[in-house]
Coordinates of C-alpha atoms in Angstrom, one line a residue:
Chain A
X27 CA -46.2 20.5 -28.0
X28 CA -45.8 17.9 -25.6
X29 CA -44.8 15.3 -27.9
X30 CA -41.6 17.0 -28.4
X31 CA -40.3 16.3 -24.8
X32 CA -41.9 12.6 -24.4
X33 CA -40.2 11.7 -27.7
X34 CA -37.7 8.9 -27.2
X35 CA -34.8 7.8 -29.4
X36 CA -36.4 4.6 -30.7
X37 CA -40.2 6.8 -31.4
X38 CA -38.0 9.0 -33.7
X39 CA -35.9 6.4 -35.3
X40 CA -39.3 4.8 -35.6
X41 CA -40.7 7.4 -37.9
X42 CA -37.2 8.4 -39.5
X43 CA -37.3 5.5 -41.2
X44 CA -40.6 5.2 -42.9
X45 CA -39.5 8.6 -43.9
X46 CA -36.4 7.5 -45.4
X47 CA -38.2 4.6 -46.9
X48 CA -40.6 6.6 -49.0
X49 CA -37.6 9.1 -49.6
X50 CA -34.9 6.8 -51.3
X51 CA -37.4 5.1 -53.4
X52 CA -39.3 7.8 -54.7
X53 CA -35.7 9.1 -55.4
X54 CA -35.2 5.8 -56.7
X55 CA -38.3 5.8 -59.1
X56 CA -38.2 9.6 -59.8
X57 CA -35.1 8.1 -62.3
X58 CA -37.8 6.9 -64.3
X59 CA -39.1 10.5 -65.1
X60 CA -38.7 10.6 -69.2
X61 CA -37.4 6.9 -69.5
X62 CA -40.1 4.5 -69.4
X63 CA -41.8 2.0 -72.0
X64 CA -44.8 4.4 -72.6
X65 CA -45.7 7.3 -71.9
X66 CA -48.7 6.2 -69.6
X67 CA -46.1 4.3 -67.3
X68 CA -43.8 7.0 -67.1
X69 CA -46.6 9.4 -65.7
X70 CA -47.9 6.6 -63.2
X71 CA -44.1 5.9 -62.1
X72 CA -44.0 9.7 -62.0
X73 CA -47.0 9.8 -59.8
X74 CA -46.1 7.1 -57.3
X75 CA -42.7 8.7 -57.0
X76 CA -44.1 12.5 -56.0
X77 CA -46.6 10.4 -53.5
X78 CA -43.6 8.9 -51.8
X79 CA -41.8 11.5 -51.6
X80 CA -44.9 13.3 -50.4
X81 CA -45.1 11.0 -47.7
X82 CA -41.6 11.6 -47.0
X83 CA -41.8 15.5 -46.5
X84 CA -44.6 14.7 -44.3
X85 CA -42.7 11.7 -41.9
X86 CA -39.1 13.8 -42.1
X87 CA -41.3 17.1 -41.2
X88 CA -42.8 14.9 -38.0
X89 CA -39.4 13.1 -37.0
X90 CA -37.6 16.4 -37.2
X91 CA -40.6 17.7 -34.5
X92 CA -40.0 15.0 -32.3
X93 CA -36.0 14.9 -32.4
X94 CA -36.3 18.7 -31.2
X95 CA -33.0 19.8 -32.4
X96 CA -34.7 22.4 -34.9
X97 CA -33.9 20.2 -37.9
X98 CA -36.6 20.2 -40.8
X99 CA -37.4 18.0 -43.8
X100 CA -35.2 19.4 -46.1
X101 CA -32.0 19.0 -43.6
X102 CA -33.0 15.4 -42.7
X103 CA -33.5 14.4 -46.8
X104 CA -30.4 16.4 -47.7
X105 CA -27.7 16.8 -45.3
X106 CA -27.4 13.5 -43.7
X107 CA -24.5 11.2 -43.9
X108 CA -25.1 8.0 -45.8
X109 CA -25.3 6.2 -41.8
X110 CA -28.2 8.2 -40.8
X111 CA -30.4 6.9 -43.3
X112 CA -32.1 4.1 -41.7
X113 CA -34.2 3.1 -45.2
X114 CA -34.0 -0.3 -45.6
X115 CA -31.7 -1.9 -48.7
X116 CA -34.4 -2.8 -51.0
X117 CA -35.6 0.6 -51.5
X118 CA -32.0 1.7 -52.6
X119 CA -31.4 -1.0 -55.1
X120 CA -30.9 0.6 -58.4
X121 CA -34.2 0.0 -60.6
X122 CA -32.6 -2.2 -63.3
X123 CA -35.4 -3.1 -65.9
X124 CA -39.4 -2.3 -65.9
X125 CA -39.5 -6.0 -64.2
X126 CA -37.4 -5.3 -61.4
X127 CA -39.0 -1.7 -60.7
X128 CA -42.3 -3.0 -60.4
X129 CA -42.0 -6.6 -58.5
X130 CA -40.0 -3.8 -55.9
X131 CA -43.1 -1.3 -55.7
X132 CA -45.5 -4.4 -55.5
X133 CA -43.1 -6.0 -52.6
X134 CA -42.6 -2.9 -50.9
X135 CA -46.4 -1.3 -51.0
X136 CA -47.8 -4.4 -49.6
X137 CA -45.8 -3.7 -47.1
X138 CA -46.8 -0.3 -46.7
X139 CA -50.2 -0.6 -46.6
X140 CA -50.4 -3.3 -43.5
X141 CA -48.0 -0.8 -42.1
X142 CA -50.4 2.4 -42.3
X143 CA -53.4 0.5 -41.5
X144 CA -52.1 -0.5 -38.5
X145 CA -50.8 3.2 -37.6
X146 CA -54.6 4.7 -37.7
X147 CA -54.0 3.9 -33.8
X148 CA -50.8 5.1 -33.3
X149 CA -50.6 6.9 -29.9
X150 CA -48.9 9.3 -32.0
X151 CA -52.0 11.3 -33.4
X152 CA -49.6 13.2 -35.9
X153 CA -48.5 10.1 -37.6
X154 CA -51.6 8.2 -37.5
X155 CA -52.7 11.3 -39.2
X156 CA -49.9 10.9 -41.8
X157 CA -50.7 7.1 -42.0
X158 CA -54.4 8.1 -43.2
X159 CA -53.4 9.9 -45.7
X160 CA -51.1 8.0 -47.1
X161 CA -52.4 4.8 -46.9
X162 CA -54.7 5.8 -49.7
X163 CA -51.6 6.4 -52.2
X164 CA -50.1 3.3 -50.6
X165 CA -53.3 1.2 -51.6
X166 CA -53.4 3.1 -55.2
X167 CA -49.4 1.6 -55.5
X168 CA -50.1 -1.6 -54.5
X169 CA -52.9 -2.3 -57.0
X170 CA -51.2 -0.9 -60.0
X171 CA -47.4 -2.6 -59.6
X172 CA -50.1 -5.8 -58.4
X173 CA -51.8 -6.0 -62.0
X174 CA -48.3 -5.2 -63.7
X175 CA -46.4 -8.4 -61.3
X176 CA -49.8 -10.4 -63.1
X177 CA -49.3 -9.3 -66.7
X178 CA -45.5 -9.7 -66.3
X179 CA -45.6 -13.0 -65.0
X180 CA -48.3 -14.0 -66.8
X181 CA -47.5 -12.6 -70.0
X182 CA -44.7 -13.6 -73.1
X183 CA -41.5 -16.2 -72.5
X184 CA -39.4 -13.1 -71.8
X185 CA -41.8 -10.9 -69.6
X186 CA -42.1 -13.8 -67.2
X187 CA -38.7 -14.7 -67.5
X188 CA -37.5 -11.2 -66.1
X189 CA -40.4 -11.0 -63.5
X190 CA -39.2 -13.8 -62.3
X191 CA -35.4 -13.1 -62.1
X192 CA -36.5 -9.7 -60.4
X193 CA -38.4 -11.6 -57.5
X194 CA -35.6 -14.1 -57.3
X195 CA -33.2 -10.6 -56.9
X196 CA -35.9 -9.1 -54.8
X197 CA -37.5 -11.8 -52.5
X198 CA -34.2 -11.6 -50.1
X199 CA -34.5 -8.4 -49.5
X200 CA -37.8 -8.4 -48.0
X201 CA -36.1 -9.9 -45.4
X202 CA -34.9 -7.1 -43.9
X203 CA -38.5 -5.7 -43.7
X204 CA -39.2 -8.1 -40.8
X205 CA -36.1 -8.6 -38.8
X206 CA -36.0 -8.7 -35.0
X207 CA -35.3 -4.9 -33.9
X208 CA -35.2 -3.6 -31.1
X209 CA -36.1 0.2 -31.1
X210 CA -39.1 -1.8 -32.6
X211 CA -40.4 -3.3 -29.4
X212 CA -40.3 -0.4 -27.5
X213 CA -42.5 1.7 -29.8
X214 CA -45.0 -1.5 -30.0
X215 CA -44.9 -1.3 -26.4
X216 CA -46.0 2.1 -26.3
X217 CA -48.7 1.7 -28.8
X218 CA -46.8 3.9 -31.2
X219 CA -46.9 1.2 -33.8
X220 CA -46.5 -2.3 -34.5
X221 CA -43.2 -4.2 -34.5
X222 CA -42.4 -4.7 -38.5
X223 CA -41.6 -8.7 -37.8
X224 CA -45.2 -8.7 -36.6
X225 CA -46.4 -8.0 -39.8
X226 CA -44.8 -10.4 -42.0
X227 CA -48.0 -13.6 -42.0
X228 CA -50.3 -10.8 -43.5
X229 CA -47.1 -9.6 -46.1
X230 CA -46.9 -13.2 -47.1
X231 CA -50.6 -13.4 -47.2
X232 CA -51.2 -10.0 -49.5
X233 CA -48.7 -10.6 -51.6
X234 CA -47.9 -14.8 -52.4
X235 CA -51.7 -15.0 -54.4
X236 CA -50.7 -12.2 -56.6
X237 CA -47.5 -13.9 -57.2
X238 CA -49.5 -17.6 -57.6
X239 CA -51.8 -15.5 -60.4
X240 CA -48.7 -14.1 -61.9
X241 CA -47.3 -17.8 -62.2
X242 CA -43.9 -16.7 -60.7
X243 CA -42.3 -19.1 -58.4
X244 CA -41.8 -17.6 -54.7
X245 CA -38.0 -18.3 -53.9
X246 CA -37.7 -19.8 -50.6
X247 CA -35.8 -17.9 -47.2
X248 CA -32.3 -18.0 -46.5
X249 CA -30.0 -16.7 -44.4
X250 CA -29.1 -13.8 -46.4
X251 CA -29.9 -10.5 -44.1
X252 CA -29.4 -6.7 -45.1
X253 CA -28.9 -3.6 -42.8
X254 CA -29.9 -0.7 -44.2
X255 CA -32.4 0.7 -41.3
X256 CA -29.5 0.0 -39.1
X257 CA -27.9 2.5 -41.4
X258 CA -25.8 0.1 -43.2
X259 CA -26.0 0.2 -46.4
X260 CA -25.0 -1.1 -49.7
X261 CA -23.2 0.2 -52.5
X262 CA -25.7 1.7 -54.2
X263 CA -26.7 4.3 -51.6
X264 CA -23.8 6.1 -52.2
X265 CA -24.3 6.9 -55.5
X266 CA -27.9 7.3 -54.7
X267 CA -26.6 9.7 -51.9
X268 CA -24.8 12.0 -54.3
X269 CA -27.4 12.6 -57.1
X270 CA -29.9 13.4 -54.7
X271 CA -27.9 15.9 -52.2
X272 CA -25.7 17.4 -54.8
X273 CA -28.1 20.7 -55.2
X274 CA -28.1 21.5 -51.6
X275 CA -24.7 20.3 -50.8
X276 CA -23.8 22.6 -53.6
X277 CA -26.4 25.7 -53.1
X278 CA -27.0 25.7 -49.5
X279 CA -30.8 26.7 -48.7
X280 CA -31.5 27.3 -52.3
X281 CA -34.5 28.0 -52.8
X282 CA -36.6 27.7 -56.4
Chain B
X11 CA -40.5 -11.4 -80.2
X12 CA -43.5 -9.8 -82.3
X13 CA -44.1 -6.3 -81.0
X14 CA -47.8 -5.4 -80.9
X15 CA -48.8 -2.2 -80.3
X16 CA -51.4 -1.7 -77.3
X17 CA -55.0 -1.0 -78.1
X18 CA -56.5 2.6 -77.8
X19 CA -59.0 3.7 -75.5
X20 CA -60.8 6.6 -75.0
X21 CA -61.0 8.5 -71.8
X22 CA -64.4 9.9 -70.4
X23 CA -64.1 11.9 -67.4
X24 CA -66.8 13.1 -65.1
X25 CA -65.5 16.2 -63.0
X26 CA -68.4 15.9 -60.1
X27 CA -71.4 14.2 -59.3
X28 CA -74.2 15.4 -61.2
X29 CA -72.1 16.2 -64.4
X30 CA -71.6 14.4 -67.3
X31 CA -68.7 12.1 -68.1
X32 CA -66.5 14.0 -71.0
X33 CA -64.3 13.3 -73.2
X34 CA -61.2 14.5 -72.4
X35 CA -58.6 12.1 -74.5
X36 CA -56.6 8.7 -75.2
X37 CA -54.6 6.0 -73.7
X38 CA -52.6 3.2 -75.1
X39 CA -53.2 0.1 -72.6
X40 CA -53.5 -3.6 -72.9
X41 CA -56.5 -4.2 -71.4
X42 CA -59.8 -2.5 -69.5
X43 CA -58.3 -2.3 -66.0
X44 CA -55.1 -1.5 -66.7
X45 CA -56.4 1.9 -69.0
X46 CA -58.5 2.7 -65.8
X47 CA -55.8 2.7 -64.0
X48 CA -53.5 4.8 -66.8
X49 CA -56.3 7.0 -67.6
X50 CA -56.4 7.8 -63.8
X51 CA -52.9 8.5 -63.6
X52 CA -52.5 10.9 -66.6
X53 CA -55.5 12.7 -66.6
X54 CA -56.9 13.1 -62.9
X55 CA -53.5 13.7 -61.2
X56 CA -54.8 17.4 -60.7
X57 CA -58.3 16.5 -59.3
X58 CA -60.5 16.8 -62.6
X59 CA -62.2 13.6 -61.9
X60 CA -64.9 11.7 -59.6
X61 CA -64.9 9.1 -62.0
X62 CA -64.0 7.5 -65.0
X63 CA -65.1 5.6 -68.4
X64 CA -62.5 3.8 -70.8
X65 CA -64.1 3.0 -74.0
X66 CA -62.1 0.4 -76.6
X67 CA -61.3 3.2 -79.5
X68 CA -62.2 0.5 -81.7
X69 CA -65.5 -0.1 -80.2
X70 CA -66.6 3.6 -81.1
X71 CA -69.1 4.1 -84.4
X72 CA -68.3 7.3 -85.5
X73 CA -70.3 9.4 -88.3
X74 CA -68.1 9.9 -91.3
X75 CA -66.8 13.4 -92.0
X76 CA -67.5 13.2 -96.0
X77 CA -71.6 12.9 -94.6
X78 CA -71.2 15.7 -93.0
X79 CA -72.7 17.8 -95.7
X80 CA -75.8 15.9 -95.7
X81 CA -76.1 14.9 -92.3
X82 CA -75.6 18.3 -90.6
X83 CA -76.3 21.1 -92.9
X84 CA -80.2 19.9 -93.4
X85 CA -80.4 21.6 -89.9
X86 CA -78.8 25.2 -90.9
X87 CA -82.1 26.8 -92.3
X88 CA -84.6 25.1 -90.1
X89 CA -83.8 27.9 -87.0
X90 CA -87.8 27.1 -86.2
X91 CA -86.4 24.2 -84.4
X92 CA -85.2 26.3 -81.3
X93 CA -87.0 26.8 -79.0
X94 CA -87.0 30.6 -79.2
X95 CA -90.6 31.5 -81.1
X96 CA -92.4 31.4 -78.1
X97 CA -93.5 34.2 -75.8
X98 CA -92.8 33.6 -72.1
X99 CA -95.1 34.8 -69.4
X100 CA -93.3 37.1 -67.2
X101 CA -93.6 34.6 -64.4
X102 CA -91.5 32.2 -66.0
X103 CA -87.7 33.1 -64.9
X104 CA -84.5 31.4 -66.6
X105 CA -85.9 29.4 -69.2

């Protein structure tokens, strides 16, 4: 394959880190397994978990391809140090309450789906293949966390009051999504795929009526930043880090 | 804070076009879309469905099961209702 020798640092970083996007928070939402309200929500936070981390296998499988070095999905989603992850910090927040967990999956799908729609002409065929595929789940995630935000916000003195304090949490976060990067403009420049800070009028645009209808207030910027596709992280990856690689840290190449 | 208890709906599944929706179960959901979306989640995550119905449990008119002596055992001795009295011609394959 020829991709493998035209890959460049910033293509694979590129792709690494939808990977470890959909990775950490389907780890992240895969804690809800057995523990939410009803047992309708639990199987539809089950769901959106397995397609993430569906996704994931798929992107790790790819950016393994095109780093070369004969590393596969399972290496890349297990035996990384916490610095390789290049997930950005929202997806590794802990999940607090129902609130918090869906205002996050409504933030982050939006941003998902302008992300795969505009990958269905990536120069890279295999991802804009992956980016097909998933934009579909991505959609599906979207409109279910959308109509939760709107009941939530829209709903009792207490459901709006914790919607609320989750987007207040959440909103600075989504910063990150959109800051200047530059492995970013090189794969834009190579039609790979967009530049993330490109896509943040349409973010704003897909997600602030949804908010509007759910009556929640959207806090303004600030200066806060996070750096979790740079690899730093917060303090919550670590912890995320060990429930997740214990098995194959412990049982190396286990296989079920 | 009063805790109500979601309605019930009742989940109609069709499996392909050209079928009939079936019934295939329930979901507790607070309103139409929402046990759309629920119904999809727990009961056409393996590919059973092309599409779905939610009905209001409530909304249902169901026969009552004391009746069913007179409303369904009328029928037992009355075997002349089947179609099965009738000689075929030969030409006449899978009736």
């Amino acid at each position: 394959m020829t991709q493998q020798n035209i890959a460049t640092p910033e293509h694979i970083e590129y792709v690494l880190r939808m990977g470890d996007n959909a990775l950490i928070l389907g780890q992240r939402l895969s804690e809800w397994c057995g523990h939410a309200p009803v047992l309708e929500e639990d199987m539809a936070l089950a769901n959106t978990a397995l397609d993430l981390i569906g996704q994931a296998r798929l992107l790790l499988t790819h950016a393994g391809k095109l780093e070369g070095q004969g590393r596969d999905e399972d290496q890349l989603a297990f035996l990384r140090v916490e610095r390789d992850y290049r997930n950005v910090t929202l997806t590794e927040l802990p999940n607090e309450d129902f609130g918090r967990t869906v205002v996050r999956n409504f933030l982050f799908a939006a941003f998902q789906v302008l992300l795969y729609q505009r990958l269905a002409t990536s120069s890279d065929a295999e991802l804009a293949a992956i980016a097909a595929k998933s934009l579909k789940e991505a959609r599906y995630h979207l409109s279910h966390a959308g109509e939760w935000v709107i009941r939530l916000g829209d709903g009792t003195e207490l459901s709006h009051a914790r919607a609320q304090a989750a987007l207040d949490y959440l909103w600075p976060y989504t910063a990150e999504f959109f800051a200047a990067n530059p492995a970013d403009d090189a794969v834009a420049a190579a039609g790979i795929g967009p530049a993330w800070a490109s896509l943040e009028p349409e973010w704003e645009a897909l997600v602030v009526p949804v908010l509007n209808e759910a009556t929640l207030t959207v806090p303004a910027r600030t200066p806060f930043r996070t750096y979790g596709k740079f690899g730093r992280h917060s303090e919550h990856m670590g912890h995320l880090l060990a429930t997740m690689q214990y098995m194959q840290r412990t049982y190396p190449g286990a296989q079920w | 804070m009063e805790r109500k208890e979601w309605p019930l709906w009742e989940v109609f599944v069709r499996s392909k076009n050209g079928l009939d929706h079936k019934h295939c179960g329930s979901v507790h959901a607070p309103d139409a879309r929402l046990a759309l979306q629920v119904a999809r989640d727990v009961y056409t995550r393996r590919q059973e469905g092309v599409s779905i119905w939610v009905v209001r449990a409530s909304d249902i008119v169901a026969s009552d099961p004391d009746a069913k002596p007179e409303l369904f055992d009328p029928a037992e001795d009355k075997i002349y209702r089947h179609p099965t009295f009738y000689t075929l011609p030969d030409e006449v394959n899978h009736m």
